Every structure is written in C-alpha cells, then in structure tokens.
Coordinates of C-alpha atoms in Angstrom, one line a residue:
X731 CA -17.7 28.5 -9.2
X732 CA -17.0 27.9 -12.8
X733 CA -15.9 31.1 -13.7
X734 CA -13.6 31.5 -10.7
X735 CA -12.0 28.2 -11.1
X736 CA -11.2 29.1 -14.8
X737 CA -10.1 32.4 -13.7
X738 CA -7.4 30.5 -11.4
X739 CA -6.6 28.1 -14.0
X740 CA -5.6 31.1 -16.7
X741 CA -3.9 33.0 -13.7
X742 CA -1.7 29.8 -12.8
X743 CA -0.7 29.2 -16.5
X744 CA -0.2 33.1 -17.4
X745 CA 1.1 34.2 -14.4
X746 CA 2.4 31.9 -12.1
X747 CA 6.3 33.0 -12.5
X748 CA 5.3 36.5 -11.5
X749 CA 4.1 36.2 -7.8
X750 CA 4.6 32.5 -6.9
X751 CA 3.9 32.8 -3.2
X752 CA 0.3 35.2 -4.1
X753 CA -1.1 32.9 -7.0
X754 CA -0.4 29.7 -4.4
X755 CA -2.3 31.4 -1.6
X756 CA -5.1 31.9 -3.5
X757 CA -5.0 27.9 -4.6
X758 CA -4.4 27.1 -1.4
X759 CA -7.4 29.0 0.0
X760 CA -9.6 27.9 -3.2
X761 CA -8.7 23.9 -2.1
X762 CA -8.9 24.2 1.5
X763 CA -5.1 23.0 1.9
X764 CA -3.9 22.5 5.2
X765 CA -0.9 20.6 7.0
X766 CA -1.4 16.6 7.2
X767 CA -2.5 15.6 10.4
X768 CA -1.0 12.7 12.0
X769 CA -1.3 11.0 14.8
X770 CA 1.1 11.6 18.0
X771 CA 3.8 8.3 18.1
X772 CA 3.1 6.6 21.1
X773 CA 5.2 3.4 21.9
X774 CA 2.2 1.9 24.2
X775 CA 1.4 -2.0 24.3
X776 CA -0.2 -2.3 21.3
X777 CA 1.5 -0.5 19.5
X778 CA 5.0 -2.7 20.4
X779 CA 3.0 -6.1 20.0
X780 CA 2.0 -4.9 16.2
X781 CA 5.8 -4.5 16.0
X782 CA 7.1 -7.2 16.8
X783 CA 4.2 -9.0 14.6
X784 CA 5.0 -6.9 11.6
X785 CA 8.9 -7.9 11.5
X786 CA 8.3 -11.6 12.7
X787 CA 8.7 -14.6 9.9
X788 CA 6.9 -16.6 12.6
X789 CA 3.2 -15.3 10.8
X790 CA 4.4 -16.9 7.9
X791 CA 3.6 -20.6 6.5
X792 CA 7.0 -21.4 5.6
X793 CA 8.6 -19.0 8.5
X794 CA 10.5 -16.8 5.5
X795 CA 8.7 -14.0 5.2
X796 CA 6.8 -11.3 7.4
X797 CA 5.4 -8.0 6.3
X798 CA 8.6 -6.4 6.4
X799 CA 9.6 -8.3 3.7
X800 CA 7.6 -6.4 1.4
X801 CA 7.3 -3.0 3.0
X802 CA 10.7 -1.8 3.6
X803 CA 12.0 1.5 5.2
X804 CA 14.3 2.9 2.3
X805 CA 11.7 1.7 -0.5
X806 CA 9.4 3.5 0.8
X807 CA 7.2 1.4 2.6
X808 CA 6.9 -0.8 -0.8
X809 CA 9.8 -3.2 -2.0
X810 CA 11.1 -1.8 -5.4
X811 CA 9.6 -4.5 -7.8
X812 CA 7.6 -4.4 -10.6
X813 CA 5.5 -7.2 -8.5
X814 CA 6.2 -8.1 -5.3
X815 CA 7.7 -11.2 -3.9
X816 CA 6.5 -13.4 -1.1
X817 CA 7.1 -16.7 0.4
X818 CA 9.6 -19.4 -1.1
X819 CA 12.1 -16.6 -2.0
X820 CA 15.5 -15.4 -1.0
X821 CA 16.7 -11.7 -0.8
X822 CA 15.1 -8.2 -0.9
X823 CA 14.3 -5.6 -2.4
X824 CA 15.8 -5.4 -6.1
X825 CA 17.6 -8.2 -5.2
X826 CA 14.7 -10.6 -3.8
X827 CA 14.3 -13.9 -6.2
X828 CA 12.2 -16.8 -6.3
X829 CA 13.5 -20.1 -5.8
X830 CA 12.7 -22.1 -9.1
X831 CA 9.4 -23.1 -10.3
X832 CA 7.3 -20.6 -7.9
X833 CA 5.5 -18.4 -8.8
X834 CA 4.9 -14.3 -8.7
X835 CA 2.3 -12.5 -6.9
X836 CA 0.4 -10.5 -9.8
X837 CA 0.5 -6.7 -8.6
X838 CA 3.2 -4.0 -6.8
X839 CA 3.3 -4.0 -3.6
X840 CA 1.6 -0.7 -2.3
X841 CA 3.2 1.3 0.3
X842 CA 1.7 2.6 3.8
X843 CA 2.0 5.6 4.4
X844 CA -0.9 7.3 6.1
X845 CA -3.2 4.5 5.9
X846 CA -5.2 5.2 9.0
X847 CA -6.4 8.4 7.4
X848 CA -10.2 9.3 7.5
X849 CA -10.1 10.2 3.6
X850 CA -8.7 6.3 3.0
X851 CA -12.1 4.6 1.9
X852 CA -10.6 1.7 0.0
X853 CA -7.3 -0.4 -0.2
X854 CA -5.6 -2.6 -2.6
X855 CA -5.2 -1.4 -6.0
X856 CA -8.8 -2.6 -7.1
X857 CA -10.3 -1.6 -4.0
X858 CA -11.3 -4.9 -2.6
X859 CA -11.7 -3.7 1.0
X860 CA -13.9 -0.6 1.4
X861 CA -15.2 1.5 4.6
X862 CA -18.9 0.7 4.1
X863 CA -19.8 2.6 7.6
X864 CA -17.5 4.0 9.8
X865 CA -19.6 4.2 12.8
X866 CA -20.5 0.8 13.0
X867 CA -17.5 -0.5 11.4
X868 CA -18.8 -2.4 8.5
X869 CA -16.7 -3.5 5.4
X870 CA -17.1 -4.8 2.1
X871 CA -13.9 -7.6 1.4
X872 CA -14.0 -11.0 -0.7
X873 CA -14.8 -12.4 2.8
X874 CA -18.3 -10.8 2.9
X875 CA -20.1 -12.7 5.7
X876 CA -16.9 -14.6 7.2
X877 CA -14.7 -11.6 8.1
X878 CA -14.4 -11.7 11.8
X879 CA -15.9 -9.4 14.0
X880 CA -13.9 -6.6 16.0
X881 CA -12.1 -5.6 13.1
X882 CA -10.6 -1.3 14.3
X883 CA -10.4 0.2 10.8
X884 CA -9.8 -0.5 7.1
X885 CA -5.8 -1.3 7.7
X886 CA -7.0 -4.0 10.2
X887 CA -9.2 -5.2 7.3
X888 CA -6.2 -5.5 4.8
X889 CA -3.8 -6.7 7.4
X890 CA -5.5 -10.3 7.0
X891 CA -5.0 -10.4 3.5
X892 CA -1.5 -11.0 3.2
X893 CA -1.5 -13.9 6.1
X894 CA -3.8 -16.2 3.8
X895 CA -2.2 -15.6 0.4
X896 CA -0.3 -19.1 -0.7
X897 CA 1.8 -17.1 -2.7
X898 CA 2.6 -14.1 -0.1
X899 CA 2.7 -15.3 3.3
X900 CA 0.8 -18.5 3.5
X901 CA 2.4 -20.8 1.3
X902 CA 1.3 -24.4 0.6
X903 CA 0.2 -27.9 1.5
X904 CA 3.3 -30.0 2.2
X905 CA 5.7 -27.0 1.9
X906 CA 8.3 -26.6 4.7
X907 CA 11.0 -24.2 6.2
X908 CA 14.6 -23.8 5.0
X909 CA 16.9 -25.9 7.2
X910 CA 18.9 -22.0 7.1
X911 CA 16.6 -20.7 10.0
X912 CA 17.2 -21.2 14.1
X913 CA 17.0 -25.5 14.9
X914 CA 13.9 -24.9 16.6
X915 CA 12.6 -23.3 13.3
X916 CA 13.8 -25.1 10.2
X917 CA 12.8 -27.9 8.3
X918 CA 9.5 -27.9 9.7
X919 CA 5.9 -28.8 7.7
X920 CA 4.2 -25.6 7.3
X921 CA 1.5 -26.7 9.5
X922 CA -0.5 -23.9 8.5
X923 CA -1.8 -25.1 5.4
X924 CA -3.7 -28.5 6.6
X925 CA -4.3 -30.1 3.1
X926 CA -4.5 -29.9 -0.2
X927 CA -7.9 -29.1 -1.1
X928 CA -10.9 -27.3 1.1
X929 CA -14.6 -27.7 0.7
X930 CA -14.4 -23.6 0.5
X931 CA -12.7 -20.4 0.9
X932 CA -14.4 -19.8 4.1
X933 CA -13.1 -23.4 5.4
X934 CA -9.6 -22.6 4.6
X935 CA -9.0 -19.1 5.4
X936 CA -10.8 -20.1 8.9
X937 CA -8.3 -23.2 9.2
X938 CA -5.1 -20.5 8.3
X939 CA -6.6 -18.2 11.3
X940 CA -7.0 -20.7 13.5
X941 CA -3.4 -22.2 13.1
X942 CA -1.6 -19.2 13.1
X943 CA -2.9 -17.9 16.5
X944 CA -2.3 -21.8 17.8
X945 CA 1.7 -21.4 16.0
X946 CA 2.1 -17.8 18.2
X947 CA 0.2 -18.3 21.4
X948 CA 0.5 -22.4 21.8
X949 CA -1.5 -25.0 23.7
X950 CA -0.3 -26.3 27.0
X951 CA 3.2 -27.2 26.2
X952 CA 4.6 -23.5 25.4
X953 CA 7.6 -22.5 23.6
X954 CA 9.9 -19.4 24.5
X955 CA 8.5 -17.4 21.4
X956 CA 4.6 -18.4 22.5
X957 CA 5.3 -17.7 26.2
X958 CA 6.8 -14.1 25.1
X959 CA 3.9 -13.1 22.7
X960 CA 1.4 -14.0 25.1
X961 CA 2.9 -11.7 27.7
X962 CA 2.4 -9.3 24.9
X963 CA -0.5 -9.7 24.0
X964 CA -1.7 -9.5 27.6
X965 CA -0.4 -6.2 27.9
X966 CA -1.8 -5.3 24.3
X967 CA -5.1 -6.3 25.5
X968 CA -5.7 -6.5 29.2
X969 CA -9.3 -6.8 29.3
X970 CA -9.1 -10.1 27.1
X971 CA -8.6 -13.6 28.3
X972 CA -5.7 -15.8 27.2
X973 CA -8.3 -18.2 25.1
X974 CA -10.2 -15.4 23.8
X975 CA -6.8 -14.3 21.3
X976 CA -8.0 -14.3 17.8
X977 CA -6.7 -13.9 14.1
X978 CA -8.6 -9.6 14.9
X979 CA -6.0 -9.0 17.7
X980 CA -3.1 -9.8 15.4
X981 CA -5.1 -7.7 12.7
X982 CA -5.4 -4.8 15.3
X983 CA -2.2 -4.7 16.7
X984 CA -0.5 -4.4 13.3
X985 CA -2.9 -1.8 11.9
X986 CA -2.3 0.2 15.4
X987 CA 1.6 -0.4 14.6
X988 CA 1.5 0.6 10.9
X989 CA -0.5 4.0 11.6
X990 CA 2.0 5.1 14.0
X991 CA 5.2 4.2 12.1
X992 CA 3.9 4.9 8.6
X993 CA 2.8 8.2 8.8
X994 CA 4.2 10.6 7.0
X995 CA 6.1 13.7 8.9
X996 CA 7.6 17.0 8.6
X997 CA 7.5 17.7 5.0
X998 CA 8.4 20.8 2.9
X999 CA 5.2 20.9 1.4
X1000 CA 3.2 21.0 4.9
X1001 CA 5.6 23.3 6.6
X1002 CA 4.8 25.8 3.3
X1003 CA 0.9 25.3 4.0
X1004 CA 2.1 26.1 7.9
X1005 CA 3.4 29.5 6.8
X1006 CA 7.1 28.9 6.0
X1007 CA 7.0 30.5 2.5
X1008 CA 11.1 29.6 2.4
X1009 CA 9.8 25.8 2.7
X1010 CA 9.7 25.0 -0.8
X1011 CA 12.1 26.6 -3.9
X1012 CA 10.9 28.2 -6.8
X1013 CA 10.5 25.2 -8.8
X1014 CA 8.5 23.0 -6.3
X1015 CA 6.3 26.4 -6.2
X1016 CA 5.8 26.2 -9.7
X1017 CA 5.2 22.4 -9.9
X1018 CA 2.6 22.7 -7.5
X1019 CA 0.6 26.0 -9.2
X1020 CA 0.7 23.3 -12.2
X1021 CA -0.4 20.6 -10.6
X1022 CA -3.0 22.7 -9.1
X1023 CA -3.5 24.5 -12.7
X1024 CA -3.2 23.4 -16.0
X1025 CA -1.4 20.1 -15.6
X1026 CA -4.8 18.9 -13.5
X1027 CA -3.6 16.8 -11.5
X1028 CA -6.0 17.3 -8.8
X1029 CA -8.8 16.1 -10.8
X1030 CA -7.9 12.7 -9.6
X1031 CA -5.1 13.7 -6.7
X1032 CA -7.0 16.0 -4.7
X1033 CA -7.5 16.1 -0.9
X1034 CA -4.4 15.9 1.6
X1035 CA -3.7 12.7 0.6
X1036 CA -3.6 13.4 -3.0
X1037 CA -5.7 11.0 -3.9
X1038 CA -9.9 10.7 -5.0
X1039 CA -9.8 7.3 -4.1
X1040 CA -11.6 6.8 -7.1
X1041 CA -10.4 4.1 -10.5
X1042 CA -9.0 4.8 -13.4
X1043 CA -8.3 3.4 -16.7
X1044 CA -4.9 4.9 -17.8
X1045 CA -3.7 2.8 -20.1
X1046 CA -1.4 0.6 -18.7
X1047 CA 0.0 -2.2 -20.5
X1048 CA 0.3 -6.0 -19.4
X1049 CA 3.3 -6.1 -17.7
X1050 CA 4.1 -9.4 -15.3
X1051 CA 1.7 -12.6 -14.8
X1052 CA -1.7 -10.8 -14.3
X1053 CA -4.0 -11.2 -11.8
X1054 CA -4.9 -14.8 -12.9
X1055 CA -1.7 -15.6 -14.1
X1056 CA -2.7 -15.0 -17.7
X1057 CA -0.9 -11.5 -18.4
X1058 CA -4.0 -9.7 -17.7
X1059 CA -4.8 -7.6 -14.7
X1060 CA -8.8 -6.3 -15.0
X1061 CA -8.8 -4.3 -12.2
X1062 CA -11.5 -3.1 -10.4
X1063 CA -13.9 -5.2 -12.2
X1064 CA -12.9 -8.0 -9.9
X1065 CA -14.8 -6.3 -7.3
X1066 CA -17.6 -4.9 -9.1
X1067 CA -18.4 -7.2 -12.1
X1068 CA -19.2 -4.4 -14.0
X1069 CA -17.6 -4.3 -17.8
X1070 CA -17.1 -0.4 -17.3
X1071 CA -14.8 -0.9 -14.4
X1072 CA -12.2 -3.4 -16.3
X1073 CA -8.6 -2.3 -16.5
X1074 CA -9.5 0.6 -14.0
X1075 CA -6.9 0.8 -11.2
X1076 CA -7.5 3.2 -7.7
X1077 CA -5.3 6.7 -8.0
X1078 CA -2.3 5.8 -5.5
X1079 CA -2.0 8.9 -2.7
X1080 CA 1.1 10.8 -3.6
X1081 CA 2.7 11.4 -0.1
X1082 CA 6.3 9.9 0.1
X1083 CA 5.4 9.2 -4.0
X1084 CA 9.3 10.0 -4.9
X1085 CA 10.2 6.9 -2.6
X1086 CA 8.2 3.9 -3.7
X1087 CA 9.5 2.9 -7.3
X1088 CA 8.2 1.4 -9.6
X1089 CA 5.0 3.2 -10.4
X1090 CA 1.3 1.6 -11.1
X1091 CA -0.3 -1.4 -10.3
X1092 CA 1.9 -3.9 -12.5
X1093 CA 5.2 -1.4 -11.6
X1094 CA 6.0 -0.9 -15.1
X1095 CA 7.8 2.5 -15.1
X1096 CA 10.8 2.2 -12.7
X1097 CA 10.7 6.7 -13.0
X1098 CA 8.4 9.2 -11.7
X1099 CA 9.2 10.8 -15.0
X1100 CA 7.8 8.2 -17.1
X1101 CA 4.9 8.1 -14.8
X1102 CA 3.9 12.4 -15.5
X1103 CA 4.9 11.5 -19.4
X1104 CA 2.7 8.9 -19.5
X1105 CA 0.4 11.3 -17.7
X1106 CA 0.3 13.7 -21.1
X1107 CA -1.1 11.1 -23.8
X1108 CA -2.0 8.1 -22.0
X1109 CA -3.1 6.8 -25.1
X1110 CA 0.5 6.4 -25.9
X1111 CA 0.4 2.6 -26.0
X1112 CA -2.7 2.1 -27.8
X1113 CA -1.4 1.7 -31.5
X1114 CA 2.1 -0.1 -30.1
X1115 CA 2.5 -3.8 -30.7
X1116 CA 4.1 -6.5 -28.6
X1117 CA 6.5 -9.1 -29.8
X1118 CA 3.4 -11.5 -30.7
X1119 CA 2.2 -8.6 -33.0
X1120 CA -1.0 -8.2 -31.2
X1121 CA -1.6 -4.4 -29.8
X1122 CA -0.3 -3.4 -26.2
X1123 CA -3.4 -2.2 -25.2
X1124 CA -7.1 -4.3 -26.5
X1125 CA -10.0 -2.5 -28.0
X1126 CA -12.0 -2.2 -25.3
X1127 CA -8.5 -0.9 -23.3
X1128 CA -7.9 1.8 -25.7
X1129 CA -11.5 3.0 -26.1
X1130 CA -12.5 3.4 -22.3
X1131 CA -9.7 5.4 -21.3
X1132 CA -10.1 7.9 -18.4
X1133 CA -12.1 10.7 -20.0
X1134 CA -10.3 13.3 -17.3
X1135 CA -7.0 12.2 -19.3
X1136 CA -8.1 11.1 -22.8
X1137 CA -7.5 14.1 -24.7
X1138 CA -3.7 14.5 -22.9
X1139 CA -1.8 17.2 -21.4
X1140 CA 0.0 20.0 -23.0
X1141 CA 3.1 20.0 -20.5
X1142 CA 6.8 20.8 -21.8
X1143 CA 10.2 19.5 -20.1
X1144 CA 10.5 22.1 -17.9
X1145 CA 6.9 21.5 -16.3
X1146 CA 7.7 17.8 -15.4
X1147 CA 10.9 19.2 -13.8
X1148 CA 9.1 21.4 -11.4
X1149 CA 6.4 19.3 -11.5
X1150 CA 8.8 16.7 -10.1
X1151 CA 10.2 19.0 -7.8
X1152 CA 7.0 19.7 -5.9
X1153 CA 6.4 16.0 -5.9
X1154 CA 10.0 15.5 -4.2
X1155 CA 8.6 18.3 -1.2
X1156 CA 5.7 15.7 -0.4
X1157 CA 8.1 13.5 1.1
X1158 CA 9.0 13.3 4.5
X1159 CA 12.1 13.1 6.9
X1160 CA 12.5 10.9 9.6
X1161 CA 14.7 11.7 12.6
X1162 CA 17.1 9.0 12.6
X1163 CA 16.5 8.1 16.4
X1164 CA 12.9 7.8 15.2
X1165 CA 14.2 4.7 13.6
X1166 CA 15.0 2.7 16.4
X1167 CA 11.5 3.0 17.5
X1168 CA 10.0 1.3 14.4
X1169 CA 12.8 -1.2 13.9
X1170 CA 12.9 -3.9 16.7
X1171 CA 16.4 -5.2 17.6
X1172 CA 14.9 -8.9 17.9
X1173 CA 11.5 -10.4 17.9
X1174 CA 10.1 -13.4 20.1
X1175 CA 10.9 -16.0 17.2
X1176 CA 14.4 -15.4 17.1
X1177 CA 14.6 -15.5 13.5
X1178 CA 16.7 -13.0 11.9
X1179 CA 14.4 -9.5 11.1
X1180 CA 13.8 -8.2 7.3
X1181 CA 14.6 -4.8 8.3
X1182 CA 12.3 -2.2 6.7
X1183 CA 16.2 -0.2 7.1
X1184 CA 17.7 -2.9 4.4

C-alpha cells in the first residue's frame, strides 16, 4: 500500500499536466470517490414546522434573533464575521453590530451544509457534541445526563445549543424586546430568562426549555402565533399529544429542516466523479491531483465531505475575545481536559468552502488564499509579535503543531490557483425556485424574517 500510494504521489507531481483525466481516475479509484449523496427535498410537515422555527425571532429571549440570523443563504450558510453575532444587535452579515456594552460570542459561526451526513461524528469547532452510538442514539454534550431524551441525530443535538446561549439567542435576566418589533411583540421582559442566578446549569437550561415551548405553544389563553404553531406541530407530529410538545420536537423539526435545505447539490466536482469529464477545467483538474498529491490535503480532508473530523493545532493566532473572554480559545481541550488537545480545532468539511468567509475557528483570514498559504508553513506566526511584544503564538502553541503540517508545504503560486479552482468546483448551485422553498414568506410571529437570501 505504501509503495503504490508513493507511486501515485510521484505520478501526480511529475505527471499530472500530461493526462489530467487518466492520473485522476486512478486517484479517484485509489480513494473510493463517488458523488455526494443527499437526501431527496421533501416539503412534508416536519420539514415546514422546522422552517418556520428556523426563521422565527419568536425562539429568541429578546425576540431579535433566530437561526437565520447567523446562517444566511448568500454567506454560505455562516454570516461573514470573524465571530458571530447574536442577540442585542442590529443588522447582518458584515454589517450586523452590537448595541453598546454587549458582548461578542467567542468563535465563527460554522456553516451547514450536509450536516445530516453519516461521516458527521462531531459538531462545533471543539467537538462538544459527538455521535457516541448511532444505533441507540447516544451522545456525548456539556449536558451529559440532562440532555433530553428523543433527540434524531447529531444536528438535533446542536440545535439546542444556540437557544440557551445568553449571548446568542437567549439573552439575559431583565433584558427586553425593542419597542421596533409588531405591538404584540415589543417591549416585552424576556420571560425566558427567570432570574439572575440558578442553583446549576441543569436548573437553567431546564427553565430556558421549559419557557420557550410555554412562549410558542401557550397555556389556555392562546395567541394567534401559538394557535398557528400548534396546528403545526400537530401535523409535524401526529402521534403526539398537545401537552406532550417538548424543547426535542423544536430540536427535531429544525434538524429535519436543516438537512433538507442545507445540503449541498449539483456540483462540478460530483458531476466529474459521475462521468462528465468536461465538468471541471484544467485547472480545477490540476488542483484536485494536488490536493490529492503532493499538496496533502487529504491527510486531514479526506472522505466525501472533506473532512477527518479529527483536531488540529494549526497555528492560529488569538484573534477576538476567546472562548472565556480572555483572548484565548483552547480548543478541544474544553472537551477533553487533556493538555495535548489545547489550541486543537476540528478540520471544517470543504463542501460550499468558497462561500463561508472568513476561515477558522476565530475567522481570522477573510481569503481562501490566506487560508492554503497559511496551509504551507503554519509555523508562520510563531516567531511574530503582537503590539504588547509578547509572541503571537505561546510556547506550548508553537511546539505542538500539527505534525501532518509542521514541516510545511512546498506549493508555488500557480498551485494555490488551481488549488483554488478545484475548491471553487465543490460548490453547489441552487435552482432559484429552489429558494422559495427554504425561505418562508412569513412566519407565525409576524416578526419581520432574517432572510438567509439577505
């Protein structure tokens, strides 16, 4: 296996240029490649309830923010910042601020696409939730024993994350909605958040589940927007009883939702593993003999997803508040507790990669160029200073680098173009009628959508 992988690697750096189209089949065949396999797009009941869920500020503490808000169509599923912006903030994208004195969530905002996936074993950039056993559908999360039962899949998992972080969607004792929204919406208490101070996590995030499904599906006195989601939850879940709605059919229906829209469709790179040899030029043909070859880049972005789901320390410089609000972002060893697995960060899939600027956890390169130059000597910022004087990267940064990596990559301009290129043929195309079946004209709320089209 050695020798014929070497063989392959000396073929696809000596002789790529010669038969482009032979030296990728036999990559192709070496790696197994085939065509992505998605899911058909179904608009059934739970798939429109997750919809409506995913674009509604109602889920939201102080009713400003849904999971649009940070997932948007035309930024690729993520919201072009460095470090994404939730609740107690005004705009999006680029242009999304906070209002003054609040303060920033710590990482990028990772995008969806192809989330449902059976290679996905973990999400979050450290990890944190992780496909213990499929079968039996058990999951390691910061909520060890107190995640609900019921949960469908990893995605599901995740989906609960966002709805109890104060500074994404939850927000705060005493805060309260802008007096901008619909009457029957602003100025209100965010009711969600109860007091000040809990006895534990597991008392608050239980209090936050408990009060959001009250906000969407009422007691006895209903409101228009609770009267309409519980007709759609109904049809979501038919075999459930109206008081038997929980915090894991919300979870559900937006991971059934996100699956279906977020997967990624018809690109040039699967239609050239489908047999259309015209599919890609010859420069996305040459990217992709490198990145098979001697750029390596399938050491750590193998499979169809283009990702081992694995972590990796790559060097990457504080950039924002850090995880803690200190400037510094561990990683992975939030999870593990283990001193090897500080600053190490899970290798992002690459599908739809051309569309979700910035790059890495902290989104410190806005380029994709940046992001393959950094690639070549990720020791680059070892021996650079900050303005306090003190190194970019700490000692024990810049001597546990990625060992796959340390010793760099010998890559000239004309690779990272064509490198580049066959990154670009990963993306996909959406028909544009496909659109109107992800984007809902209105939800029950009546609060204005943040279109993932925007």
């Amino acid at each position: 296996m050695k020798l014929f992988l070497s063989s392959i690697l000396i073929l696809l750096t000596l002789g790529c240029s010669d038969n482009l189209d032979g030296n990728l089949e036999r990559v192709i065949k070496h790696y197994d490649l085939r065509p992505l396999a998605v899911r058909s797009f179904e608009e059934d009941p739970k798939y429109i309830l997750g919809q409506k869920l995913f674009f509604d500020n109602i889920l939201s503490g102080n009713r400003d923010v849904s999971c649009a808000t940070c997932h948007l169509w035309k930024r690729g599923s993520s919201d072009a910042l460095p470090q994404s912006i939730g609740t107690n903030a005004f705009g999006l994208g680029e242009q999304r601020k906070l209002l003054t004195g609040q303060k920033e969530h710590p990482r990028n905002s990772l995008d969806l696409w192809n989330r449902d996936n059976n290679d996905v074993r973990a999400l979050f950039w450290d990890g944190r939730v992780e496909m213990i056993d499929p079968e039996r559908r058990i999951f390691r999360t910061p909520m060890e024993d107190y995640l609900p039962a019921g949960l469908d899949n990893t995605l599901a998992v995740q989906a609960l994350f966002p709805l109890v972080r104060p500074d994404e969607m939850l927000g705060r004792f005493g805060e309260g909605s802008s007096s901008n929204l619909p009457k029957e919406h602003s100025n209100k208490i965010n009711e969600l958040v109860i007091k000040e101070k809990f006895i534990s996590e597991k008392e608050r995030i239980e209090s936050a589940f408990n009060l959001i499904m009250e906000r969407l599906l009422g007691k006895e006195l209903k409101t228009y927007w609770q009267k309409e989601y519980l007709l759609l939850f109904r049809s979501a879940y038919p075999k459930v009883q109206n008081d038997s709605f929980s915090i894991v059919h919300v979870a559900n229906a937006l991971a059934h939702f996100e699956e279906l829209a977020f997967a990624t469709r018809k690109t040039n790179w699967d239609d050239y593993l489908d047999g259309d040899k015209f599919a890609l030029n010859a420069s996305s043909k040459r990217g992709a003999l490198l990145f098979y070859g001697k750029g390596r880049c399938v050491s750590c972005h193998s499979g169809n997803l283009m990702s081992d789901f694995n972590y990796h320390n790559l060097g990457i410089p504080e950039n924002g508040p850090g995880f803690n609000g200190n400037g510094e972002d561990l990683g992975r060893y939030y999870v593990t507790l283990e001193e090897k697995d500080k600053y190490k960060f899970r290798t992002p899939p690459l599908r739809n990669v051309s569309k979700t600027s910035p790059y890495f956890h902290n989104g410190i390169f806005s380029e994709l160029e940046s992001v393959i130059k950094h690639h070549t000597k990720i020791s680059y910022f070892s021996d650079k200073y900050k303005e306090d004087g003190g190194f970019m990267l700490n000692k024990f940064q810049s001597t546990n680098l990625s060992p796959i990596l340390v010793e760099g990559l010998d890559l000239n301009e004309n690779d990272i173009k064509d490198l580049l290129s066959f990154l670009d043929s990963l993306s996909s195309s959406t028909d544009p009628t496909m659109l109107g079946k992800i984007i809902p004209q209105k939800v029950p709320s009546n609060i204005k959508i943040h279109s993932i089209n925007d």
